[in-house]
Amino acid sequence: MARQPLISGIMLSLGPNSFADSSYLYRMDAGEWRAELDAMRRFGIDWLGCWSGLETCVERRAAVPGGDLIGFLLREAEERNMRLSLSCGFCPGWWEEWNLPKALAFTGRSIERPRRRYGAFRSFDSWYLDYEIYLRWGEEAEQMAELYRGVTAYCHEADRRPVMVSPFFQPDTSGRCGVFRYGEPAEYYPFWRDLLAGSGIDILALQDNGGQHLGCFGDGERLPFIREVIRACRDAGVRYWGNVESGELPVASVDAFAERYGAGGDVNDRRIRPDWRAVPLPKLERKLELAARDAEKIMSWGYMEFFRPGGGAENRRNYQAYCSYCNSARGVEVERASSELLAAGSV
């Protein structure tokens, strides 16, 4: 049964990553955070995927009462019928070292403190597995299968909360958007069916923009990959969520990307960051409608960067436009209070 074509979950980076600085999250006081969470609820969000930095976040003092950002968010989430998924950690150097014992030991340490500190919260919904991949072959594929199986086992042994992963696919056949081995869509089905069936992972949310998140990739390039992964989830007995990304790098073609940024460039390079934009609303609507056909839930990367009202005037325009679409999709009028808050820039 199709779901409503609406975003109900977002990714919230709690630490350094290649795209954005999250330090502002720790400077926000309780009032600012409550306004932030209320703005999310008006947007339709009831789920936060907390990734990238949870292992340091539990040590980092925030401006909220008690200084514990995760504890504060979990308490506030319970009052708003929201849920959080907490990262089980990313072992530094994994992609360079492929040191499985080190990575699994790191995971065991990473999940123990959050489990003990936050395990009693009803709003602590699941564990987020931070190792994002598209395809691997040979020994690397075997290592990824062992890593996923080992990390999931740690999490399940700790508290039986679901474990979710959000991988990506790579639609660029030219190799001009990064150094990688291209995999045909048909290769995704056996890879993910076998990995999921042997790992114990509960939920897979596929990033729908493709590995480089370029605006030039349309439905024709994206859908063959999405269909194969959905089929793999069904056959492996894994719940499928959509990850309809709402941010992209607007380029007309792969050639245009390579000409402007250099062949093999990384779209997550901080020097490229100012060129990213919100996905245009008509395109976002179409992506949501496609995801709603199969996804149990639709989450998104891009809200905090391009729709969060506190992010500036352009973000507020994006937020208001999406809320209008959201309310139209639900068959209700836009709330006057929400519009007044947006106009004042107070959320």
mmCIF file of C-alpha atoms in Angstrom:
data_model
loop_
_atom_site.group_PDB
_atom_site.id
_atom_site.type_symbol
_atom_site.label_atom_id
_atom_site.label_comp_id
_atom_site.label_asym_id
_atom_site.label_seq_id
_atom_site.Cartn_x
_atom_site.Cartn_y
_atom_site.Cartn_z
ATOM 1 C CA MET A 1 0.000 0.000 0.000
ATOM 2 C CA ALA A 2 1.421 3.393 -1.019
ATOM 3 C CA ARG A 3 2.307 5.873 1.687
ATOM 4 C CA GLN A 4 1.722 9.606 1.548
ATOM 5 C CA PRO A 5 4.464 11.218 -0.580
ATOM 6 C CA LEU A 6 5.839 13.187 2.369
ATOM 7 C CA ILE A 7 9.110 13.422 4.271
ATOM 8 C CA SER A 8 8.763 12.166 7.840
ATOM 9 C CA GLY A 9 12.391 11.614 8.844
ATOM 10 C CA ILE A 10 15.663 13.522 8.443
ATOM 11 C CA MET A 11 19.369 12.968 8.964
ATOM 12 C CA LEU A 12 21.011 15.065 11.686
ATOM 13 C CA SER A 13 24.823 15.175 11.648
ATOM 14 C CA LEU A 14 26.171 15.539 15.184
ATOM 15 C CA GLY A 15 29.846 15.874 14.353
ATOM 16 C CA PRO A 16 32.367 16.861 11.670
ATOM 17 C CA ASN A 17 31.677 15.574 8.195
ATOM 18 C CA SER A 18 32.771 16.406 4.683
ATOM 19 C CA PHE A 19 29.768 18.592 3.959
ATOM 20 C CA ALA A 20 28.778 20.813 6.865
ATOM 21 C CA ASP A 21 29.851 22.172 10.242
ATOM 22 C CA SER A 22 27.488 21.006 12.969
ATOM 23 C CA SER A 23 29.007 23.037 15.800
ATOM 24 C CA TYR A 24 25.975 25.366 15.855
ATOM 25 C CA LEU A 25 23.914 22.491 17.260
ATOM 26 C CA TYR A 26 25.904 22.679 20.476
ATOM 27 C CA ARG A 27 25.517 26.462 20.797
ATOM 28 C CA MET A 28 21.711 26.361 20.658
ATOM 29 C CA ASP A 29 19.994 26.697 24.031
ATOM 30 C CA ALA A 30 16.845 24.883 25.169
ATOM 31 C CA GLY A 31 14.471 27.517 23.779
ATOM 32 C CA GLU A 32 16.153 27.512 20.389
ATOM 33 C CA TRP A 33 16.094 23.730 20.239
ATOM 34 C CA ARG A 34 12.412 23.577 21.187
ATOM 35 C CA ALA A 35 11.587 26.040 18.409
ATOM 36 C CA GLU A 36 13.726 23.931 16.071
ATOM 37 C CA LEU A 37 11.893 20.731 16.953
ATOM 38 C CA ASP A 38 8.513 22.440 16.647
ATOM 39 C CA ALA A 39 9.493 23.638 13.164
ATOM 40 C CA MET A 40 10.417 20.056 12.271
ATOM 41 C CA ARG A 41 7.044 18.806 13.425
ATOM 42 C CA ARG A 42 5.253 21.403 11.285
ATOM 43 C CA PHE A 43 7.322 20.103 8.375
ATOM 44 C CA GLY A 44 6.024 16.602 9.126
ATOM 45 C CA ILE A 45 9.157 15.158 10.726
ATOM 46 C CA ASP A 46 8.789 12.557 13.473
ATOM 47 C CA TRP A 47 12.146 10.742 13.150
ATOM 48 C CA LEU A 48 15.749 11.979 13.462
ATOM 49 C CA GLY A 49 18.665 9.870 12.279
ATOM 50 C CA CYS A 50 21.628 11.033 14.394
ATOM 51 C CA TRP A 51 24.862 10.141 12.625
ATOM 52 C CA SER A 52 28.475 11.275 12.169
ATOM 53 C CA GLY A 53 29.897 12.044 15.565
ATOM 54 C CA LEU A 54 27.725 10.364 18.194
ATOM 55 C CA GLU A 55 30.786 8.829 19.836
ATOM 56 C CA THR A 56 32.157 12.331 20.528
ATOM 57 C CA CYS A 57 28.741 13.931 21.063
ATOM 58 C CA VAL A 58 28.229 12.007 24.298
ATOM 59 C CA GLU A 59 31.349 13.764 25.653
ATOM 60 C CA ARG A 60 30.719 17.218 24.169
ATOM 61 C CA ARG A 61 28.891 19.767 26.284
ATOM 62 C CA ALA A 62 25.987 21.592 24.666
ATOM 63 C CA ALA A 63 24.150 24.767 25.731
ATOM 64 C CA VAL A 64 21.058 22.798 26.790
ATOM 65 C CA PRO A 65 20.302 22.072 30.487
ATOM 66 C CA GLY A 66 22.762 19.504 31.782
ATOM 67 C CA GLY A 67 24.923 19.884 28.682
ATOM 68 C CA ASP A 68 23.824 16.503 27.243
ATOM 69 C CA LEU A 69 22.439 17.142 23.760
ATOM 70 C CA ILE A 70 21.292 13.582 23.045
ATOM 71 C CA GLY A 71 19.545 13.239 26.390
ATOM 72 C CA PHE A 72 17.822 16.587 25.870
ATOM 73 C CA LEU A 73 16.680 15.625 22.350
ATOM 74 C CA LEU A 74 15.368 12.261 23.540
ATOM 75 C CA ARG A 75 13.329 13.918 26.312
ATOM 76 C CA GLU A 76 11.941 16.593 23.995
ATOM 77 C CA ALA A 77 11.212 13.980 21.339
ATOM 78 C CA GLU A 78 9.041 12.002 23.764
ATOM 79 C CA GLU A 79 6.906 15.076 24.338
ATOM 80 C CA ARG A 80 6.420 15.493 20.571
ATOM 81 C CA ASN A 81 5.908 11.848 19.608
ATOM 82 C CA MET A 82 9.242 11.856 17.778
ATOM 83 C CA ARG A 83 11.926 9.156 17.648
ATOM 84 C CA LEU A 84 15.702 9.121 17.301
ATOM 85 C CA SER A 85 18.053 6.662 15.660
ATOM 86 C CA LEU A 86 21.570 6.797 17.135
ATOM 87 C CA SER A 87 24.759 6.042 15.238
ATOM 88 C CA CYS A 88 26.685 2.972 16.320
ATOM 89 C CA GLY A 89 29.911 4.712 15.315
ATOM 90 C CA PHE A 90 32.319 4.817 12.400
ATOM 91 C CA CYS A 91 35.793 3.416 12.971
ATOM 92 C CA PRO A 92 38.429 5.928 11.810
ATOM 93 C CA GLY A 93 40.484 4.609 8.919
ATOM 94 C CA TRP A 94 38.117 1.806 7.928
ATOM 95 C CA TRP A 95 38.193 2.549 4.201
ATOM 96 C CA GLU A 96 42.003 2.705 4.226
ATOM 97 C CA GLU A 97 42.862 -0.124 6.636
ATOM 98 C CA TRP A 98 39.984 -2.633 6.275
ATOM 99 C CA ASN A 99 40.851 -3.796 9.785
ATOM 100 C CA LEU A 100 37.779 -5.801 10.799
ATOM 101 C CA PRO A 101 38.780 -6.648 14.399
ATOM 102 C CA LYS A 102 39.579 -2.989 15.055
ATOM 103 C CA ALA A 103 36.249 -1.829 13.562
ATOM 104 C CA LEU A 104 34.190 -4.340 15.543
ATOM 105 C CA ALA A 105 35.981 -3.491 18.790
ATOM 106 C CA PHE A 106 35.336 0.182 18.078
ATOM 107 C CA THR A 107 31.633 -0.519 17.581
ATOM 108 C CA GLY A 108 31.396 -2.416 20.847
ATOM 109 C CA ARG A 109 32.847 0.558 22.716
ATOM 110 C CA SER A 110 30.778 3.086 20.753
ATOM 111 C CA ILE A 111 27.378 1.593 21.497
ATOM 112 C CA GLU A 112 27.970 0.734 25.159
ATOM 113 C CA ARG A 113 27.800 4.263 26.570
ATOM 114 C CA PRO A 114 24.697 5.391 24.601
ATOM 115 C CA ARG A 115 22.999 2.107 25.447
ATOM 116 C CA ARG A 116 23.599 2.528 29.176
ATOM 117 C CA ARG A 117 22.843 6.245 29.211
ATOM 118 C CA TYR A 118 19.824 6.382 26.894
ATOM 119 C CA GLY A 119 18.464 2.840 26.761
ATOM 120 C CA ALA A 120 15.419 3.630 28.907
ATOM 121 C CA PHE A 121 14.093 6.343 26.567
ATOM 122 C CA ARG A 122 11.049 5.304 24.552
ATOM 123 C CA SER A 123 12.109 7.776 21.868
ATOM 124 C CA PHE A 124 15.403 5.897 21.319
ATOM 125 C CA ASP A 125 14.123 4.089 18.262
ATOM 126 C CA SER A 126 16.983 2.286 16.522
ATOM 127 C CA TRP A 127 20.686 2.098 15.711
ATOM 128 C CA TYR A 128 22.080 3.727 12.567
ATOM 129 C CA LEU A 129 24.909 1.857 10.847
ATOM 130 C CA ASP A 130 27.257 4.564 9.567
ATOM 131 C CA TYR A 131 29.194 2.579 6.956
ATOM 132 C CA GLU A 132 27.601 3.672 3.669
ATOM 133 C CA ILE A 133 28.436 1.675 0.525
ATOM 134 C CA TYR A 134 27.112 1.083 -2.963
ATOM 135 C CA LEU A 135 28.776 -2.139 -4.216
ATOM 136 C CA ARG A 136 31.922 -4.042 -3.291
ATOM 137 C CA TRP A 137 33.551 -7.018 -4.940
ATOM 138 C CA GLY A 138 35.775 -9.896 -3.902
ATOM 139 C CA GLU A 139 37.527 -9.666 -0.543
ATOM 140 C CA GLU A 140 36.123 -6.197 0.142
ATOM 141 C CA ALA A 141 32.575 -7.515 -0.310
ATOM 142 C CA GLU A 142 33.334 -10.295 2.180
ATOM 143 C CA GLN A 143 34.753 -7.762 4.646
ATOM 144 C CA MET A 144 31.656 -5.556 4.351
ATOM 145 C CA ALA A 145 29.399 -8.548 4.938
ATOM 146 C CA GLU A 146 31.395 -9.453 8.073
ATOM 147 C CA LEU A 147 31.378 -5.855 9.269
ATOM 148 C CA TYR A 148 27.619 -5.461 8.819
ATOM 149 C CA ARG A 149 26.960 -8.810 10.476
ATOM 150 C CA GLY A 150 29.245 -8.013 13.402
ATOM 151 C CA VAL A 151 27.963 -4.483 14.009
ATOM 152 C CA THR A 152 24.345 -5.621 13.816
ATOM 153 C CA ALA A 153 25.030 -8.449 16.256
ATOM 154 C CA TYR A 154 26.536 -6.004 18.770
ATOM 155 C CA CYS A 155 23.473 -3.782 18.547
ATOM 156 C CA HIS A 156 20.953 -6.609 18.780
ATOM 157 C CA GLU A 157 22.758 -8.176 21.719
ATOM 158 C CA ALA A 158 22.711 -4.819 23.488
ATOM 159 C CA ASP A 159 18.973 -4.104 23.320
ATOM 160 C CA ARG A 160 17.269 -5.634 20.248
ATOM 161 C CA ARG A 161 16.527 -2.247 18.738
ATOM 162 C CA PRO A 162 16.366 -2.333 14.940
ATOM 163 C CA VAL A 163 19.516 -1.591 12.944
ATOM 164 C CA MET A 164 19.236 0.452 9.783
ATOM 165 C CA VAL A 165 21.615 1.340 6.959
ATOM 166 C CA SER A 166 21.347 3.932 4.190
ATOM 167 C CA PRO A 167 23.534 2.961 1.220
ATOM 168 C CA PHE A 168 23.741 4.574 -2.196
ATOM 169 C CA PHE A 169 24.072 3.653 -5.843
ATOM 170 C CA GLN A 170 26.321 5.108 -8.522
ATOM 171 C CA PRO A 171 24.607 5.972 -11.838
ATOM 172 C CA ASP A 172 27.641 7.577 -13.516
ATOM 173 C CA THR A 173 29.101 5.127 -16.039
ATOM 174 C CA SER A 174 31.976 7.414 -17.050
ATOM 175 C CA GLY A 175 34.006 7.452 -13.838
ATOM 176 C CA ARG A 176 34.299 11.217 -14.151
ATOM 177 C CA CYS A 177 32.478 11.778 -10.850
ATOM 178 C CA GLY A 178 34.947 9.855 -8.725
ATOM 179 C CA VAL A 179 37.303 6.901 -8.778
ATOM 180 C CA PHE A 180 35.155 3.792 -8.484
ATOM 181 C CA ARG A 181 34.221 0.566 -10.235
ATOM 182 C CA TYR A 182 30.849 0.971 -11.914
ATOM 183 C CA GLY A 183 28.231 -1.664 -11.184
ATOM 184 C CA GLU A 184 25.287 -2.373 -13.471
ATOM 185 C CA PRO A 185 21.825 -2.136 -11.861
ATOM 186 C CA ALA A 186 21.376 -5.910 -12.111
ATOM 187 C CA GLU A 187 24.430 -6.420 -9.879
ATOM 188 C CA TYR A 188 22.743 -4.640 -6.960
ATOM 189 C CA TYR A 189 20.096 -7.296 -6.440
ATOM 190 C CA PRO A 190 22.346 -10.297 -5.636
ATOM 191 C CA PHE A 191 24.810 -8.140 -3.693
ATOM 192 C CA TRP A 192 22.200 -6.630 -1.386
ATOM 193 C CA ARG A 193 20.012 -9.734 -1.148
ATOM 194 C CA ASP A 194 22.943 -11.818 0.081
ATOM 195 C CA LEU A 195 24.420 -9.132 2.337
ATOM 196 C CA LEU A 196 21.082 -8.343 3.966
ATOM 197 C CA ALA A 197 20.042 -11.958 4.379
ATOM 198 C CA GLY A 198 23.259 -12.754 6.226
ATOM 199 C CA SER A 199 23.643 -9.583 8.267
ATOM 200 C CA GLY A 200 20.535 -9.305 10.429
ATOM 201 C CA ILE A 201 19.996 -5.684 9.350
ATOM 202 C CA ASP A 202 16.368 -4.668 9.890
ATOM 203 C CA ILE A 203 15.856 -1.568 7.705
ATOM 204 C CA LEU A 204 17.460 -0.292 4.509
ATOM 205 C CA ALA A 205 16.850 3.284 3.340
ATOM 206 C CA LEU A 206 18.319 3.806 -0.130
ATOM 207 C CA GLN A 207 19.729 7.238 -0.970
ATOM 208 C CA ASP A 208 17.909 8.147 -4.157
ATOM 209 C CA ASN A 209 20.185 10.763 -5.759
ATOM 210 C CA GLY A 210 23.019 8.425 -6.644
ATOM 211 C CA GLY A 211 26.523 8.509 -5.230
ATOM 212 C CA GLN A 212 27.469 11.983 -6.409
ATOM 213 C CA HIS A 213 24.064 13.638 -5.829
ATOM 214 C CA LEU A 214 24.128 15.447 -9.174
ATOM 215 C CA GLY A 215 20.969 17.215 -10.297
ATOM 216 C CA CYS A 216 21.411 15.979 -13.880
ATOM 217 C CA PHE A 217 20.459 12.397 -13.038
ATOM 218 C CA GLY A 218 16.784 11.824 -13.778
ATOM 219 C CA ASP A 219 14.308 9.040 -13.135
ATOM 220 C CA GLY A 220 15.599 7.023 -16.082
ATOM 221 C CA GLU A 221 19.058 6.751 -14.540
ATOM 222 C CA ARG A 222 17.925 6.297 -10.937
ATOM 223 C CA LEU A 223 14.975 3.927 -11.063
ATOM 224 C CA PRO A 224 16.739 0.763 -12.310
ATOM 225 C CA PHE A 225 19.001 0.826 -9.245
ATOM 226 C CA ILE A 226 16.175 1.604 -6.843
ATOM 227 C CA ARG A 227 14.035 -1.242 -8.185
ATOM 228 C CA GLU A 228 16.813 -3.802 -7.779
ATOM 229 C CA VAL A 229 17.510 -2.797 -4.170
ATOM 230 C CA ILE A 230 13.798 -2.830 -3.289
ATOM 231 C CA ARG A 231 13.569 -6.349 -4.725
ATOM 232 C CA ALA A 232 16.597 -7.416 -2.685
ATOM 233 C CA CYS A 233 15.024 -6.060 0.505
ATOM 234 C CA ARG A 234 11.778 -7.907 -0.137
ATOM 235 C CA ASP A 235 13.525 -11.215 -0.786
ATOM 236 C CA ALA A 236 15.797 -10.808 2.241
ATOM 237 C CA GLY A 237 12.896 -9.910 4.558
ATOM 238 C CA VAL A 238 14.230 -6.412 5.292
ATOM 239 C CA ARG A 239 12.028 -3.330 5.706
ATOM 240 C CA TYR A 240 12.515 -0.765 2.951
ATOM 241 C CA TRP A 241 12.495 2.980 3.572
ATOM 242 C CA GLY A 242 13.003 5.700 1.012
ATOM 243 C CA ASN A 243 15.777 8.248 1.430
ATOM 244 C CA VAL A 244 14.542 11.043 -0.831
ATOM 245 C CA GLU A 245 17.412 13.474 -0.728
ATOM 246 C CA SER A 246 16.328 17.094 -0.840
ATOM 247 C CA GLY A 247 19.747 18.603 -1.611
ATOM 248 C CA GLU A 248 21.728 18.287 -4.833
ATOM 249 C CA LEU A 249 24.512 19.827 -6.886
ATOM 250 C CA PRO A 250 22.729 21.502 -9.821
ATOM 251 C CA VAL A 251 24.707 20.633 -12.953
ATOM 252 C CA ALA A 252 23.364 20.020 -16.452
ATOM 253 C CA SER A 253 25.441 16.894 -17.134
ATOM 254 C CA VAL A 254 28.359 14.794 -15.957
ATOM 255 C CA ASP A 255 30.510 16.564 -18.544
ATOM 256 C CA ALA A 256 29.509 19.924 -17.080
ATOM 257 C CA PHE A 257 30.466 18.675 -13.606
ATOM 258 C CA ALA A 258 33.876 17.467 -14.796
ATOM 259 C CA GLU A 259 34.521 20.666 -16.729
ATOM 260 C CA ARG A 260 33.694 22.860 -13.757
ATOM 261 C CA TYR A 261 35.113 20.850 -10.868
ATOM 262 C CA GLY A 262 37.560 18.458 -12.494
ATOM 263 C CA ALA A 263 37.163 14.828 -13.542
ATOM 264 C CA GLY A 264 37.079 12.525 -10.544
ATOM 265 C CA GLY A 265 36.144 15.389 -8.237
ATOM 266 C CA ASP A 266 34.354 14.857 -4.940
ATOM 267 C CA VAL A 267 31.012 16.659 -4.647
ATOM 268 C CA ASN A 268 31.424 16.674 -0.877
ATOM 269 C CA ASP A 269 34.529 18.835 -1.131
ATOM 270 C CA ARG A 270 34.012 21.903 1.059
ATOM 271 C CA ARG A 271 35.039 24.116 -1.869
ATOM 272 C CA ILE A 272 31.986 22.879 -3.794
ATOM 273 C CA ARG A 273 29.629 23.225 -0.831
ATOM 274 C CA PRO A 274 28.417 26.775 -1.682
ATOM 275 C CA ASP A 275 27.110 25.547 -5.051
ATOM 276 C CA TRP A 276 24.682 23.004 -3.590
ATOM 277 C CA ARG A 277 20.980 23.842 -3.561
ATOM 278 C CA ALA A 278 17.646 22.425 -2.474
ATOM 279 C CA VAL A 279 16.074 20.066 -4.982
ATOM 280 C CA PRO A 280 13.495 22.138 -6.906
ATOM 281 C CA LEU A 281 10.057 21.496 -5.451
ATOM 282 C CA PRO A 282 8.463 20.000 -8.610
ATOM 283 C CA LYS A 283 11.319 17.498 -8.836
ATOM 284 C CA LEU A 284 11.146 16.799 -5.096
ATOM 285 C CA GLU A 285 7.408 16.136 -5.376
ATOM 286 C CA ARG A 286 8.021 13.619 -8.167
ATOM 287 C CA LYS A 287 10.778 11.879 -6.192
ATOM 288 C CA LEU A 288 8.485 11.633 -3.172
ATOM 289 C CA GLU A 289 5.640 10.211 -5.256
ATOM 290 C CA LEU A 290 7.958 7.529 -6.654
ATOM 291 C CA ALA A 291 9.276 6.624 -3.198
ATOM 292 C CA ALA A 292 5.795 6.429 -1.700
ATOM 293 C CA ARG A 293 4.908 3.490 -3.959
ATOM 294 C CA ASP A 294 7.243 1.126 -2.093
ATOM 295 C CA ALA A 295 8.690 2.785 1.009
ATOM 296 C CA GLU A 296 7.367 2.093 4.493
ATOM 297 C CA LYS A 297 8.680 5.518 5.518
ATOM 298 C CA ILE A 298 10.385 8.395 3.680
ATOM 299 C CA MET A 299 13.408 10.042 5.229
ATOM 300 C CA SER A 300 15.611 12.717 3.720
ATOM 301 C CA TRP A 301 19.054 14.213 3.741
ATOM 302 C CA GLY A 302 19.019 17.969 3.076
ATOM 303 C CA TYR A 303 16.474 19.406 5.519
ATOM 304 C CA MET A 304 19.025 20.860 7.946
ATOM 305 C CA GLU A 305 21.118 22.261 5.117
ATOM 306 C CA PHE A 306 18.430 23.676 2.804
ATOM 307 C CA PHE A 307 15.020 23.750 4.544
ATOM 308 C CA ARG A 308 15.786 24.478 8.197
ATOM 309 C CA PRO A 309 14.145 27.903 8.781
ATOM 310 C CA GLY A 310 16.967 29.031 11.063
ATOM 311 C CA GLY A 311 19.398 28.619 8.162
ATOM 312 C CA GLY A 312 18.507 31.909 6.477
ATOM 313 C CA ALA A 313 16.054 33.543 4.086
ATOM 314 C CA GLU A 314 16.431 31.021 1.260
ATOM 315 C CA ASN A 315 15.886 28.147 3.676
ATOM 316 C CA ARG A 316 12.731 29.811 4.994
ATOM 317 C CA ARG A 317 11.378 30.147 1.457
ATOM 318 C CA ASN A 318 12.127 26.472 0.803
ATOM 319 C CA TYR A 319 10.499 25.518 4.106
ATOM 320 C CA GLN A 320 7.337 27.495 3.436
ATOM 321 C CA ALA A 321 7.011 26.165 -0.111
ATOM 322 C CA TYR A 322 7.363 22.574 1.093
ATOM 323 C CA CYS A 323 4.899 23.101 3.961
ATOM 324 C CA SER A 324 2.370 24.419 1.431
ATOM 325 C CA TYR A 325 2.886 21.302 -0.677
ATOM 326 C CA CYS A 326 2.706 19.105 2.438
ATOM 327 C CA ASN A 327 -0.564 20.582 3.593
ATOM 328 C CA SER A 328 -1.991 20.391 0.091
ATOM 329 C CA ALA A 329 -1.044 16.702 -0.078
ATOM 330 C CA ARG A 330 -2.868 16.189 3.218
ATOM 331 C CA GLY A 331 -5.855 18.193 2.065
ATOM 332 C CA VAL A 332 -5.549 20.971 4.663
ATOM 333 C CA GLU A 333 -4.738 24.661 4.567
ATOM 334 C CA VAL A 334 -1.414 26.112 5.590
ATOM 335 C CA GLU A 335 -1.504 27.116 9.251
ATOM 336 C CA ARG A 336 -1.528 30.861 9.773
ATOM 337 C CA ALA A 337 0.682 30.553 12.856
ATOM 338 C CA SER A 338 3.349 28.755 10.848
ATOM 339 C CA SER A 339 3.303 31.426 8.149
ATOM 340 C CA GLU A 340 3.588 34.206 10.746
ATOM 341 C CA LEU A 341 6.563 32.514 12.398
ATOM 342 C CA LEU A 342 8.292 32.104 9.058
ATOM 343 C CA ALA A 343 7.721 35.713 8.109
ATOM 344 C CA ALA A 344 9.245 36.807 11.398
ATOM 345 C CA GLY A 345 12.202 34.469 10.972
ATOM 346 C CA SER A 346 11.687 33.152 14.499
ATOM 347 C CA VAL A 347 11.945 29.431 13.724
#
